[in-house]
PDB file of C-alpha atoms and ligand atoms in Angstrom:
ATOM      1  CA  UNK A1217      13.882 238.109-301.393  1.00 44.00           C
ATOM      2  CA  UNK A1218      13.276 239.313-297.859  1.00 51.00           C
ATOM      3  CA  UNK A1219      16.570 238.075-296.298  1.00 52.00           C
ATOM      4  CA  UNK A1220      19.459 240.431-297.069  1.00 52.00           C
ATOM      5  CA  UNK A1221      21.711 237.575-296.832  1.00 58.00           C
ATOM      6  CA  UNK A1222      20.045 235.898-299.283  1.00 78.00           C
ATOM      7  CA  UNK A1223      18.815 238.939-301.608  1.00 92.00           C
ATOM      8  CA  UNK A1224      19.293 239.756-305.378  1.00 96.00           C
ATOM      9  CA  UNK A1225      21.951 241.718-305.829  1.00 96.00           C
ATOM     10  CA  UNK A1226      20.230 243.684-309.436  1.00 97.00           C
ATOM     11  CA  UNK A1227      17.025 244.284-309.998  1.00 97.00           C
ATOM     12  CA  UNK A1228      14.807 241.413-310.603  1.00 96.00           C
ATOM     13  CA  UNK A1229      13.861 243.006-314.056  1.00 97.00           C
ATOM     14  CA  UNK A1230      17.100 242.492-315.116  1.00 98.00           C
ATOM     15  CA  UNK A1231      17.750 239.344-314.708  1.00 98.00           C
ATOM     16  CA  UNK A1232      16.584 236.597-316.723  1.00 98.00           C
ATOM     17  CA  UNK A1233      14.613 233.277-314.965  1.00 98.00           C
ATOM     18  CA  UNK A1234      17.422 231.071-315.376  1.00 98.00           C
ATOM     19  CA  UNK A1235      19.546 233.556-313.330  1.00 98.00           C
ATOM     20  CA  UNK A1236      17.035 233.517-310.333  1.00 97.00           C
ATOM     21  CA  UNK A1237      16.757 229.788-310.450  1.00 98.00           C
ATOM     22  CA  UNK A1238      20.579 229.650-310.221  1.00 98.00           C
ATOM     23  CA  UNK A1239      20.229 232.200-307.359  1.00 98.00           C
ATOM     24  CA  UNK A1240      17.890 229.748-305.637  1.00 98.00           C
ATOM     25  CA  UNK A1241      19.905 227.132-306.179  1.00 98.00           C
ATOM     26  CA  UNK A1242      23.200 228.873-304.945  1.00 98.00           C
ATOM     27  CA  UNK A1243      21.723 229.827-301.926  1.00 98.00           C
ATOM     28  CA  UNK A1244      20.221 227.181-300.921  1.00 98.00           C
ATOM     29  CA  UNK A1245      23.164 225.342-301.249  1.00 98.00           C
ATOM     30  CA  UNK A1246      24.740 227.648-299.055  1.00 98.00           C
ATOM     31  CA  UNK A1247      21.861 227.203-296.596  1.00 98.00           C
ATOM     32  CA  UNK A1248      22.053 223.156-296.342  1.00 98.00           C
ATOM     33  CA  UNK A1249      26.109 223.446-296.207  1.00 98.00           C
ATOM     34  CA  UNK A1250      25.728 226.086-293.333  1.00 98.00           C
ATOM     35  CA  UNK A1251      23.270 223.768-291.638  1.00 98.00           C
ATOM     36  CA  UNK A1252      25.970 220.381-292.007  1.00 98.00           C
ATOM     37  CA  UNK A1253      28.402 222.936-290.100  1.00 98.00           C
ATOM     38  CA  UNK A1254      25.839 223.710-287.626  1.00 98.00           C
ATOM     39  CA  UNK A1255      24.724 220.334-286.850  1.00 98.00           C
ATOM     40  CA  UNK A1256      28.458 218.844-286.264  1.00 98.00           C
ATOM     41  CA  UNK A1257      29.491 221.568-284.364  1.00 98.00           C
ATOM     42  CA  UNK A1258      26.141 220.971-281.955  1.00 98.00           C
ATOM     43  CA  UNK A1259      26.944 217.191-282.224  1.00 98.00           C
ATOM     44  CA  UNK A1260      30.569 217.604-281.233  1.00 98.00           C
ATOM     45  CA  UNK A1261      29.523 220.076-277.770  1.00 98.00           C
ATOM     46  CA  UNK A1262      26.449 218.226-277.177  1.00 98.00           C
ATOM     47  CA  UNK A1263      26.936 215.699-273.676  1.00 98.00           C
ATOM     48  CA  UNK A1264      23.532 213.629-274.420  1.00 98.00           C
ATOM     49  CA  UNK A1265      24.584 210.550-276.088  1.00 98.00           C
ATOM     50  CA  UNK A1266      20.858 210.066-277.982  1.00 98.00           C
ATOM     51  CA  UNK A1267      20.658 214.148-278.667  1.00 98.00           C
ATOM     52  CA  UNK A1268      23.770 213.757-280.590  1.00 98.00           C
ATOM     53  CA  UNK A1269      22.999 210.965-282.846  1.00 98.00           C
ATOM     54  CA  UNK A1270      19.828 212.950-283.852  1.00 98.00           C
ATOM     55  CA  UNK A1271      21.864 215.361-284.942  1.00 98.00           C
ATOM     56  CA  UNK A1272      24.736 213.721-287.083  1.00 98.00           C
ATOM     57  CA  UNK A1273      21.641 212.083-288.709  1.00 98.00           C
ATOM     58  CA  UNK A1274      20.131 215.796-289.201  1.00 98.00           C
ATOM     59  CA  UNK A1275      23.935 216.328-290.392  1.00 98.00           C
ATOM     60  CA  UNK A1276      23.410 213.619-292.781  1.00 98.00           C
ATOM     61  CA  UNK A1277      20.047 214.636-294.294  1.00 98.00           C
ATOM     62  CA  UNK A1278      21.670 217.757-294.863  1.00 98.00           C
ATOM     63  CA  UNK A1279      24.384 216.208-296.814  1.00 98.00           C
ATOM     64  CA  UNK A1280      22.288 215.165-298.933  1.00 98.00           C
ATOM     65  CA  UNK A1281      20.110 218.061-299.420  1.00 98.00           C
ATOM     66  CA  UNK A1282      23.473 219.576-300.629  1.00 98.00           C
ATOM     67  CA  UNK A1283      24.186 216.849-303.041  1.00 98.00           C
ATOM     68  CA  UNK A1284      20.230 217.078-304.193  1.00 98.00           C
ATOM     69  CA  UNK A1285      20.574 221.070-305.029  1.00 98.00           C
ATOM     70  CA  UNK A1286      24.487 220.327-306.198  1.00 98.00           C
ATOM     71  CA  UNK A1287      23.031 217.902-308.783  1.00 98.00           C
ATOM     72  CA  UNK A1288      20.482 220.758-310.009  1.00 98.00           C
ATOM     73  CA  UNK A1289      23.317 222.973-310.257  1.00 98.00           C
ATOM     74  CA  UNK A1290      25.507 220.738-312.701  1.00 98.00           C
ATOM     75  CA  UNK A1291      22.508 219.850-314.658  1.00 98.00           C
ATOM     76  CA  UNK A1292      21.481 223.301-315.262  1.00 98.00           C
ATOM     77  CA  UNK A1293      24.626 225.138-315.900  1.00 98.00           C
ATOM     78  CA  UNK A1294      27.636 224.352-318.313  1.00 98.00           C
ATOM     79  CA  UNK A1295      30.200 225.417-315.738  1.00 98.00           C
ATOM     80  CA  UNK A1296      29.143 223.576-312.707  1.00 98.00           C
ATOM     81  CA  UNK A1297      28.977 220.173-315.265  1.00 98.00           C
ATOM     82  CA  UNK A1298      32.378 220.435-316.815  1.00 97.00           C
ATOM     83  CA  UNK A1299      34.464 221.198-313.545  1.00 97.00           C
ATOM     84  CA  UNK A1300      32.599 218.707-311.219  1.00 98.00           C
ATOM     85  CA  UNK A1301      33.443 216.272-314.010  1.00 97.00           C
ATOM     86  CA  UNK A1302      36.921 217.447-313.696  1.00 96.00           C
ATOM     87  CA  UNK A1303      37.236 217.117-309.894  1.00 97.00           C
ATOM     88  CA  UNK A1304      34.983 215.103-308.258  1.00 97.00           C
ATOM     89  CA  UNK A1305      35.656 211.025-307.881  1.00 96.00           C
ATOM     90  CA  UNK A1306      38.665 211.352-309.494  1.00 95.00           C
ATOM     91  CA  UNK A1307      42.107 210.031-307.344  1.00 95.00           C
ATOM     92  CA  UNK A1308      45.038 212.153-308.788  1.00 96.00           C
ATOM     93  CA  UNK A1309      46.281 215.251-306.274  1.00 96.00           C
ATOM     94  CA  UNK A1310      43.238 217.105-306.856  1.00 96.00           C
ATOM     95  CA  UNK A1311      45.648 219.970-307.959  1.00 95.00           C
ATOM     96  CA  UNK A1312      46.296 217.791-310.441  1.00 96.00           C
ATOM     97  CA  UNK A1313      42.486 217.080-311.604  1.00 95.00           C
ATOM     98  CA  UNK A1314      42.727 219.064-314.336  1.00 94.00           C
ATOM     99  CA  UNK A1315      45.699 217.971-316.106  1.00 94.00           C
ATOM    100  CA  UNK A1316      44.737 214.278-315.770  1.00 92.00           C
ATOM    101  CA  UNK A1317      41.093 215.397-317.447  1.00 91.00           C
ATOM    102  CA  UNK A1318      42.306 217.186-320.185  1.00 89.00           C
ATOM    103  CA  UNK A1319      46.046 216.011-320.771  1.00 89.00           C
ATOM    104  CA  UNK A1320      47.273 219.807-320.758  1.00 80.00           C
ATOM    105  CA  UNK A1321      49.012 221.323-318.200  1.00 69.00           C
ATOM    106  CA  UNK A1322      47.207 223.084-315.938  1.00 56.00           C
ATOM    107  CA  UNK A1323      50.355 225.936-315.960  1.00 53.00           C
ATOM    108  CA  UNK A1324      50.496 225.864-311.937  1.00 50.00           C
ATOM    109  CA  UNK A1325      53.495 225.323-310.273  1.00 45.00           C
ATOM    110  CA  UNK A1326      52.930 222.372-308.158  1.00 47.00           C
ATOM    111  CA  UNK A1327      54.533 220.531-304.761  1.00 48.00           C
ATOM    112  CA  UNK A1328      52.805 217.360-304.605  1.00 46.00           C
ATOM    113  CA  UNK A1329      55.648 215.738-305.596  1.00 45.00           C
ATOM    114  CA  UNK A1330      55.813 212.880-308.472  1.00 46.00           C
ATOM    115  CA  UNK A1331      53.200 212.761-310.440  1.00 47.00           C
ATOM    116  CA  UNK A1332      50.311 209.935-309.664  1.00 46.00           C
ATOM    117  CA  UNK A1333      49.374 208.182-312.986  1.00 47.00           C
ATOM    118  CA  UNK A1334      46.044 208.893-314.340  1.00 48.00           C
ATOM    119  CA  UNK A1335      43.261 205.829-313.625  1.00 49.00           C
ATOM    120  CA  UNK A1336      43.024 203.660-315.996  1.00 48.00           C
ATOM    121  CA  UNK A1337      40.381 204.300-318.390  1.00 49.00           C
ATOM    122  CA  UNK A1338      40.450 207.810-317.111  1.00 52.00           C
ATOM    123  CA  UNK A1339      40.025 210.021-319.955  1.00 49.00           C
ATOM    124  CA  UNK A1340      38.848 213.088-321.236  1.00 49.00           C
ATOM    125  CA  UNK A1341      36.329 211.283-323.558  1.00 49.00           C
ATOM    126  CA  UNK A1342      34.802 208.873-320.611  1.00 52.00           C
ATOM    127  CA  UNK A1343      34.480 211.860-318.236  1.00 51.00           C
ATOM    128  CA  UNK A1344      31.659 213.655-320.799  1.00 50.00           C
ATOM    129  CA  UNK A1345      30.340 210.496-321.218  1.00 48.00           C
ATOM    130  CA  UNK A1346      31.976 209.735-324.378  1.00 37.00           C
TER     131      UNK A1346
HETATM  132 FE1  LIG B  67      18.224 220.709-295.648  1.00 78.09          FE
END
């Protein structure tokens, strides 16, 4: 890797393929996330109107090159699968994600207040597919 902000951090020999792929992955994802910031920041400073809408759409194409590389991610490694099941589309606190997944308590002290009820049909079994 030539970019130092982007570079292995062992020696390629030591790592095994999957371990580079997931280092693609990662930081490429960090590359299209970088690039959403960049583009709404632009958008938000930027006084031509039709300048600006090109880039929220850029914006938006990167979104989805983010959700494109996230996907890879969650497909390819066990961790990335089991908490993105956990958190994302759910509608309980998010602190509370966890708890609602699994039924245990997550053992965090927590201020949201009274507890939402889980979503109907929300259970551990239909979040792995089950
Ligand atoms: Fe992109």
């Amino acid at each position: 890797m030539a970019d130092s902000s982007n570079a292995l951090h062992e020696s390629r020999s030591d790592l095994s393929a999957h371990t580079v792929n997931m280092h693609r992955a990662l930081v490429s994802l960090q590359e299209e996330l970088e690039a959403v910031d960049w583009y709404r920041q632009r958008a938000d400073a930027c006084g031509d109107e039709n300048l600006r809408a090109v880039l929220l759409h850029n914006m938006r194409e990167e979104i989805e090159h983010a959700a494109m590389v996230l996907e890879w991610l969650r497909r390819n490694d066990d961790s990335f699968d089991e908490h993105l099941r956990t958190y994302l589309f759910t509608q309980v606190p998010i602190t509370e994600a966890e708890e609602a997944a699994t039924g245990e308590d997550a053992g965090e002290a927590t201020d949201a207040g009274p507890r939402a009820p889980a979503p109907p049909g929300l259970t551990l079994g239909s979040l792995k597919g089950g």
